[in-house]
PDB file of C-alpha atoms in Angstrom:
ATOM      1  CA  MET A   1      -0.262   0.249  -0.120  1.00 84.00           C
ATOM      2  CA  SER A   2       1.229   3.891  -0.885  1.00 95.00           C
ATOM      3  CA  ILE A   3       1.231   6.994   0.786  1.00 98.00           C
ATOM      4  CA  ARG A   4      -1.170   9.068  -1.242  1.00 98.00           C
ATOM      5  CA  ILE A   5       0.617  12.823  -1.981  1.00 98.00           C
ATOM      6  CA  LEU A   6      -0.782  16.221  -3.363  1.00 98.00           C
ATOM      7  CA  ILE A   7       1.609  18.815  -3.756  1.00 98.00           C
ATOM      8  CA  ALA A   8       0.645  21.937  -3.540  1.00 97.00           C
ATOM      9  CA  ASP A   9       2.919  24.784  -4.157  1.00 95.00           C
ATOM     10  CA  ASP A  10       2.779  27.772  -6.716  1.00 94.00           C
ATOM     11  CA  HIS A  11       6.078  27.280  -8.394  1.00 93.00           C
ATOM     12  CA  HIS A  12       5.801  25.048 -11.481  1.00 95.00           C
ATOM     13  CA  VAL A  13       9.675  24.140 -10.870  1.00 94.00           C
ATOM     14  CA  VAL A  14       9.317  23.278  -7.392  1.00 92.00           C
ATOM     15  CA  ARG A  15       6.212  20.675  -7.613  1.00 94.00           C
ATOM     16  CA  ARG A  16       8.465  19.230 -10.681  1.00 96.00           C
ATOM     17  CA  GLY A  17      11.462  19.231  -8.610  1.00 95.00           C
ATOM     18  CA  LEU A  18       9.603  17.122  -5.971  1.00 95.00           C
ATOM     19  CA  VAL A  19       7.466  14.907  -8.083  1.00 95.00           C
ATOM     20  CA  PHE A  20      10.806  13.504  -9.699  1.00 95.00           C
ATOM     21  CA  PHE A  21      12.411  13.248  -5.762  1.00 95.00           C
ATOM     22  CA  LEU A  22       9.794  11.434  -4.891  1.00 95.00           C
ATOM     23  CA  LYS A  23       8.509   9.590  -7.431  1.00 93.00           C
ATOM     24  CA  THR A  24      11.969   7.528  -6.589  1.00 94.00           C
ATOM     25  CA  GLN A  25      10.368   5.828  -3.346  1.00 94.00           C
ATOM     26  CA  LYS A  26       8.136   3.376  -4.050  1.00 93.00           C
ATOM     27  CA  ASP A  27       5.843   3.506  -1.631  1.00 96.00           C
ATOM     28  CA  LEU A  28       4.343   7.104  -2.378  1.00 97.00           C
ATOM     29  CA  GLU A  29       2.198   8.251  -4.944  1.00 97.00           C
ATOM     30  CA  ILE A  30       1.799  11.639  -6.533  1.00 97.00           C
ATOM     31  CA  ILE A  31      -1.900  11.967  -7.130  1.00 98.00           C
ATOM     32  CA  GLY A  32      -1.695  15.685  -7.765  1.00 97.00           C
ATOM     33  CA  GLU A  33      -0.492  19.045  -8.039  1.00 97.00           C
ATOM     34  CA  ALA A  34      -2.310  22.324  -7.117  1.00 97.00           C
ATOM     35  CA  GLU A  35      -0.776  25.651  -8.126  1.00 97.00           C
ATOM     36  CA  ASN A  36      -2.622  27.715  -5.243  1.00 97.00           C
ATOM     37  CA  GLY A  37      -4.702  27.226  -1.876  1.00 97.00           C
ATOM     38  CA  ARG A  38      -7.802  27.161  -2.994  1.00 98.00           C
ATOM     39  CA  LYS A  39      -7.287  24.335  -5.852  1.00 98.00           C
ATOM     40  CA  ALA A  40      -5.436  22.454  -2.891  1.00 98.00           C
ATOM     41  CA  VAL A  41      -8.619  22.769  -1.058  1.00 98.00           C
ATOM     42  CA  GLU A  42     -10.369  21.475  -4.022  1.00 98.00           C
ATOM     43  CA  MET A  43      -8.123  18.614  -4.601  1.00 98.00           C
ATOM     44  CA  ALA A  44      -8.365  17.099  -1.094  1.00 98.00           C
ATOM     45  CA  ARG A  45     -12.077  17.357  -1.376  1.00 98.00           C
ATOM     46  CA  GLU A  46     -12.148  14.930  -4.204  1.00 98.00           C
ATOM     47  CA  LEU A  47      -8.522  13.075  -3.532  1.00 98.00           C
ATOM     48  CA  LYS A  48      -8.674  12.160  -0.091  1.00 98.00           C
ATOM     49  CA  PRO A  49      -4.486  12.108   0.181  1.00 98.00           C
ATOM     50  CA  ASP A  50      -2.922  10.824   3.051  1.00 98.00           C
ATOM     51  CA  ILE A  51      -0.958  13.636   3.028  1.00 98.00           C
ATOM     52  CA  ILE A  52      -0.648  17.230   1.398  1.00 98.00           C
ATOM     53  CA  LEU A  53       3.256  18.558   0.867  1.00 97.00           C
ATOM     54  CA  MET A  54       1.685  22.084   1.315  1.00 96.00           C
ATOM     55  CA  ASP A  55       3.392  25.813   0.143  1.00 94.00           C
ATOM     56  CA  LEU A  56       3.412  29.120   2.818  1.00 91.00           C
ATOM     57  CA  ALA A  57       2.924  31.545   0.363  1.00 89.00           C
ATOM     58  CA  MET A  58       0.740  31.128  -2.531  1.00 91.00           C
ATOM     59  CA  PRO A  59      -1.760  33.420  -4.694  1.00 90.00           C
ATOM     60  CA  GLU A  60      -5.726  33.055  -4.256  1.00 92.00           C
ATOM     61  CA  MET A  61      -5.092  31.143  -1.095  1.00 95.00           C
ATOM     62  CA  ASP A  62      -2.172  30.817   1.462  1.00 94.00           C
ATOM     63  CA  GLY A  63      -0.981  27.252   2.171  1.00 94.00           C
ATOM     64  CA  ILE A  64      -2.010  28.727   5.673  1.00 94.00           C
ATOM     65  CA  GLU A  65      -6.034  28.836   5.069  1.00 97.00           C
ATOM     66  CA  ALA A  66      -5.367  26.307   2.783  1.00 98.00           C
ATOM     67  CA  THR A  67      -4.682  24.060   5.558  1.00 97.00           C
ATOM     68  CA  LYS A  68      -7.208  25.456   7.904  1.00 98.00           C
ATOM     69  CA  MET A  69      -9.676  24.949   5.125  1.00 98.00           C
ATOM     70  CA  ILE A  70      -8.517  21.361   4.818  1.00 98.00           C
ATOM     71  CA  LYS A  71      -8.140  19.982   8.490  1.00 98.00           C
ATOM     72  CA  GLU A  72     -12.002  21.626   9.313  1.00 98.00           C
ATOM     73  CA  GLU A  73     -13.175  19.190   6.499  1.00 97.00           C
ATOM     74  CA  ASP A  74     -11.026  16.273   6.956  1.00 97.00           C
ATOM     75  CA  PRO A  75      -8.972  16.364  10.362  1.00 97.00           C
ATOM     76  CA  GLY A  76      -7.172  12.930   8.993  1.00 97.00           C
ATOM     77  CA  ILE A  77      -5.249  14.310   6.168  1.00 98.00           C
ATOM     78  CA  LYS A  78      -1.740  14.920   7.292  1.00 98.00           C
ATOM     79  CA  ILE A  79      -0.113  18.208   6.043  1.00 98.00           C
ATOM     80  CA  MET A  80       3.684  18.901   6.235  1.00 96.00           C
ATOM     81  CA  ILE A  81       4.402  22.549   5.231  1.00 92.00           C
ATOM     82  CA  LEU A  82       7.376  23.166   3.081  1.00 86.00           C
ATOM     83  CA  THR A  83       8.116  26.460   2.017  1.00 75.00           C
ATOM     84  CA  SER A  84      11.129  29.077   1.479  1.00 71.00           C
ATOM     85  CA  PHE A  85      11.419  32.969   2.213  1.00 61.00           C
ATOM     86  CA  SER A  86      14.884  34.633   1.127  1.00 61.00           C
ATOM     87  CA  ASP A  87      14.544  37.282   4.050  1.00 60.00           C
ATOM     88  CA  GLN A  88      15.848  36.288   7.584  1.00 61.00           C
ATOM     89  CA  ASP A  89      12.766  38.035   9.027  1.00 61.00           C
ATOM     90  CA  HIS A  90      10.558  34.968   7.914  1.00 54.00           C
TER      91      HIS A  90
END
């Protein structure tokens, strides 16, 4: 049985890199990619992933708001925040 993963990040290159790396692991299945928080909420509802790799800074709806909505609807979905900022304040 594999772990079903949804990747949510607004940068196409980041999503592609994560998919490429994670596909090297036999027990992981990438079931979808979302380019913003709103799409992540929709896809989580539809695809029921085991875990979501969630960026924080995305257009339309950020990862924090998307995480709140997803966890309210389905507390069983695990969410791992993956994000980067270039300044030290974050």
